[in-house]
XYZ file of C-alpha atoms in Angstrom:
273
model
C 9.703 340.912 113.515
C 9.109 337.829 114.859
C 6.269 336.887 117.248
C 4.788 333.873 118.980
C 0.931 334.376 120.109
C 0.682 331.189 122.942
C -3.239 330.996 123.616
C -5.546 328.637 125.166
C -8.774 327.081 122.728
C -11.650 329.357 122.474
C -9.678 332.552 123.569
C -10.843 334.637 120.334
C -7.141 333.425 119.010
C -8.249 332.089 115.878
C -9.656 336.441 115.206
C -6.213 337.096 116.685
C -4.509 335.359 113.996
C -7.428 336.925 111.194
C -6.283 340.072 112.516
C -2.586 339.742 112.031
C -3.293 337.701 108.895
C -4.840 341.126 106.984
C -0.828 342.987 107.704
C 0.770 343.174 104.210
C 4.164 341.265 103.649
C 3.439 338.992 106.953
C 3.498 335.531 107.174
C 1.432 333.844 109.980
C 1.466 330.520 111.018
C -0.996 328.794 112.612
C -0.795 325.724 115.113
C 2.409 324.296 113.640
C 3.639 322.960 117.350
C 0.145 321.375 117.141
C 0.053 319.870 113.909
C 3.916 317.923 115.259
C 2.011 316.741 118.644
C -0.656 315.821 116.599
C 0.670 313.956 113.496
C 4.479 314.159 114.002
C 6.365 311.218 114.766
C 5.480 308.480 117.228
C 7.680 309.592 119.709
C 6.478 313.083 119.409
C 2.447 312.380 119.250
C 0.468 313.019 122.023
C -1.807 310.220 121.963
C -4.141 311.124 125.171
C -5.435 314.550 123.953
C -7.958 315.785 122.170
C -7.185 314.085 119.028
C -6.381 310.863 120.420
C -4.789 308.649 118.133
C -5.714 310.553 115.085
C -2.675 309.713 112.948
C -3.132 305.568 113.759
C -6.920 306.284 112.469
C -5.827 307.974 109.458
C -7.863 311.347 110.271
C -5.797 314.007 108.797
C -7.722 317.412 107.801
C -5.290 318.368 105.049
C -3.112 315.302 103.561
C 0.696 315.493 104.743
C 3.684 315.275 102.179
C 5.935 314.717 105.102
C 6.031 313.899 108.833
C 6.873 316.793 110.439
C 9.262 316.963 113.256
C 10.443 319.127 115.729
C 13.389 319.510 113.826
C 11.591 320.749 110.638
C 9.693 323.482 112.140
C 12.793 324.669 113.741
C 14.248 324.883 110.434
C 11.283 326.667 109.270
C 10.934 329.390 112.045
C 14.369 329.986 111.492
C 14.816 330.453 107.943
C 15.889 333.544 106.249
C 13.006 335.756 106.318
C 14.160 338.520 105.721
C 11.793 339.799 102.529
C 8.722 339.818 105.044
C 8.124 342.498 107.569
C 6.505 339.967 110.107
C 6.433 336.183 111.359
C 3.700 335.818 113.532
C 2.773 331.963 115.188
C -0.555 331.292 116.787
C -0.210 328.199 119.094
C -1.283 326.678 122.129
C 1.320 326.558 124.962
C 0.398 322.740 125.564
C 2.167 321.471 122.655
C 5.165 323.827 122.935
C 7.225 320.614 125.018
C 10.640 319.841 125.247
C 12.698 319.240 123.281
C 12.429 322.776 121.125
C 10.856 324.576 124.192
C 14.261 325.065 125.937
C 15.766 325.342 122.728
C 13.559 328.564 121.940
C 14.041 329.929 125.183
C 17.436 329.823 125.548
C 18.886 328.880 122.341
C 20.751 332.792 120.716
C 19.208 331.753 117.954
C 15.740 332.382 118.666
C 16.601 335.899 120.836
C 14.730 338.173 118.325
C 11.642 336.207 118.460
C 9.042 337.903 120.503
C 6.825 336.048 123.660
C 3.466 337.217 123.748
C 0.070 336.030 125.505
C -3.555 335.616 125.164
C -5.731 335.563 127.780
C -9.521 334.649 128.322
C -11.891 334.152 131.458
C -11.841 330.292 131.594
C -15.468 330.734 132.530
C -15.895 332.209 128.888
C -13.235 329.631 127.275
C -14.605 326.715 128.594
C -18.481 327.392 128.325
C -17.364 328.627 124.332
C -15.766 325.216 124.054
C -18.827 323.079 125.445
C -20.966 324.829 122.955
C -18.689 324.119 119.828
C -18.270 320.202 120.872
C -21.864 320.394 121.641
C -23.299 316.029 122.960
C -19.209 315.448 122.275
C -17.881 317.479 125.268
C -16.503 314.773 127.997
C -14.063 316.827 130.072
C -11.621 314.359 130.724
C -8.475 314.687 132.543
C -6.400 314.766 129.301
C -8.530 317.359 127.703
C -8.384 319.341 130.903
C -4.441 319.076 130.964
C -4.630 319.982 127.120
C -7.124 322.787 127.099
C -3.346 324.506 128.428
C -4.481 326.804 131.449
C -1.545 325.319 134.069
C 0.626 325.041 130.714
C 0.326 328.757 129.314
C 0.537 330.053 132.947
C 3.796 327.775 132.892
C 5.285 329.448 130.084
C 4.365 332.696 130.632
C 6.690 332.440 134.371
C 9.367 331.024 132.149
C 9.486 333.702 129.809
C 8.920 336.307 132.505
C 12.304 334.819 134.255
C 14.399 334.687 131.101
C 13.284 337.997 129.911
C 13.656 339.477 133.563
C 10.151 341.292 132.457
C 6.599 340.811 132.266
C 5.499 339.440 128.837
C 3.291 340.861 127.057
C -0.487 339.963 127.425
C -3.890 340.537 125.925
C -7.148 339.529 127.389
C -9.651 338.426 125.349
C -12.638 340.781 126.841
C -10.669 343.859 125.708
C -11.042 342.605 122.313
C -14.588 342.179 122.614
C -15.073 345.426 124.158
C -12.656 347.682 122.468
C -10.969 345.886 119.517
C -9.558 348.989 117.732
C -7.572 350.287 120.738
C -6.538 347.170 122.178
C -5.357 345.983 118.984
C -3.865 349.326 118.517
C -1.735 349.070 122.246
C -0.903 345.099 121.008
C 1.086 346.946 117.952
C 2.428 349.476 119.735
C 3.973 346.940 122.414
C 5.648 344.681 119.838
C 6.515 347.597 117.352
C 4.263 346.633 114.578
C 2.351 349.530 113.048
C -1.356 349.235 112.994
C -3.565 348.932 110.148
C -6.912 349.382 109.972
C -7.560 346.598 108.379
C -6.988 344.473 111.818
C -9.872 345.322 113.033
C -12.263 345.395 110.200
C -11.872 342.738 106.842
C -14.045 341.552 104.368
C -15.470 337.721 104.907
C -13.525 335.233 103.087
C -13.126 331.234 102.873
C -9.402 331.482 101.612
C -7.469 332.034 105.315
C -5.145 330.043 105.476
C -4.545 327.617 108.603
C -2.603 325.030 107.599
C -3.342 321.626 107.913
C -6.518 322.536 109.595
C -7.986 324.796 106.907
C -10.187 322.107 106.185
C -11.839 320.868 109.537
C -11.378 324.178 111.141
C -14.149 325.689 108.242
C -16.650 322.304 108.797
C -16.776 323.127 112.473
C -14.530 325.390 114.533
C -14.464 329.120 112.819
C -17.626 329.505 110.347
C -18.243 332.462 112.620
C -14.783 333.917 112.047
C -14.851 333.081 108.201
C -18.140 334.470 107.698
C -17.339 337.492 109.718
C -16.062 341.633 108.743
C -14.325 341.923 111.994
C -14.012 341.726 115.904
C -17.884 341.526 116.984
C -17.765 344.762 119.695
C -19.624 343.847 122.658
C -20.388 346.197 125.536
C -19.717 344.510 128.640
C -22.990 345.718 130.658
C -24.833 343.502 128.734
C -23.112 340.484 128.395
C -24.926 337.385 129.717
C -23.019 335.490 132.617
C -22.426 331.740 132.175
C -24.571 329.486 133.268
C -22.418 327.171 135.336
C -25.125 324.909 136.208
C -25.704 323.611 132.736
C -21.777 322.045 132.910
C -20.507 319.125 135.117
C -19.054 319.411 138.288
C -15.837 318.091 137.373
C -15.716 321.183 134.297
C -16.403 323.137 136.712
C -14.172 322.354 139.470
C -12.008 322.850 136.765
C -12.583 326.323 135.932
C -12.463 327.502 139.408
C -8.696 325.979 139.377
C -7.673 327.791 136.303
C -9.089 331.195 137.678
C -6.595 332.087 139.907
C -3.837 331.750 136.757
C -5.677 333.732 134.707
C -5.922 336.221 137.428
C -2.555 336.850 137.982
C -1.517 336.763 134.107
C -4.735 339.620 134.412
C -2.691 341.940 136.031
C 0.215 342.216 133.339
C -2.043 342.792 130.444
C -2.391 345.682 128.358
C -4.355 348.501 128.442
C -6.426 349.312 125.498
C -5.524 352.953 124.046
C -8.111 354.857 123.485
């Protein structure tokens, strides 16, 4: 098996990919479409986004031996993998541009690689992601465009039309709320079998995320590494966010992304229980 997880920041994807992580003879992979928009080549680099110009600065979280390249991770997701039971990628739609986009979509090589989505309130997403940047948050236009609402809703209608079916989505609540049986439906619709393990894991500093590994344990996941599992909420009680304490252009900007987060709502899967 082979499966692609395309996400937006803050949408529990991180837990996702600690989830999938705990399967025996997998092999997960975590941002790699990032890490080439980020610190590829020049003509690759997105210099506007959230990292700006991280590579000219010399800001790299884990030391490179090589630039990496579109071409190189093609050559790696395609490799013979045939001693593992699954290849799973986390990523975030944003960075999945041309030119290997229409390559993985359309290419034969790439046919047995599985298209699935996660989903999150951007309410929830973007409040999350105000709280983690804390005095840094400026919501600029390029972090808006990069934050990858417009761009996973883009992907998900270009899948949907080459695969002439809905693909498969999760939304982030229904891990919150019931992690065990949404989990449980996730493996059922990609033919994975479910462990219990994905639900419930013992803390550890040692998961492996790359390049990021670093950075991501100073100030993105000490939650997630500290955690035993998906933290079960029950949805009664959840607090609603307080829109008020974000600015008006943030906000403007979450009531854009709703509607596309709405209608990718309506495919998701039901939790079994």
């Amino acid at each position: 098996k082979r499966i692609f997880l395309w996400c937006v920041p803050r949408s529990l994807s991180s837990a996702f990919y600690r989830s999938i992580s705990t399967l025996k003879n997998s092999k997960c992979l975590f941002e790699p479409f990032a890490i080439v928009r980020t610190f590829g080549r020049k003509e690759d680099r997105d210099t506007n986004g959230l990292w700006g110009s991280a590579f000219e600065t010399g800001f790299l979280p884990t030391p490179l031996t090589t630039i990496p390249t579109y071409d190189s991770l093609k050559e790696s997701l395609l490799q013979d993998r045939s001693d593992l039971d699954l290849l799973f990628i986390k990523d975030f739609p944003y960075y999945f541009v041309d030119p290997i986009r229409s390559e993985v979509l359309t290419s034969p090589e790439f046919n047995d690689f599985q298209h699935t989505f996660l989903i999150r309130d951007p309410k929830r997403a973007v409040y999350s992601y105000h709280k983690a940047l804390g005095d840094q948050f400026e919501m600029k236009k390029s972090w808006m465009e990069e934050f990858g609402y417009v761009a996973q809703y883009d992907l998900y209608c270009m899948i949907r039309e080459k695969m002439k079916k809905c693909p498969i989505v999760v939304d982030a609540i229904d891990l919150q709320t019931h992690p065990e049986e949404t989990m449980k439906s996730y493996c059922q619709a990609v033919g994975i079998k479910y462990e219990a393990t994905m639900t419930k894991w013992k803390p550890s500093t040692e998961l492996e995320m790359g390049i990021w590994t670093d950075v991501n344990k100073i100030q993105w996941h000490t939650n997630l590494i500290e955690s035993s599992g998906f933290k079960k909420i029950n949805l009664a009680d959840q607090e609603p966010v307080p829109l008020d304490n974000l600015p008006k252009k943030t906000v403007s900007y979450i009531d854009e992304c709703s509607p596309l987060y709405e209608e990718m709502r309506l495919a998701k899967l039901n939790p079994l229980y």
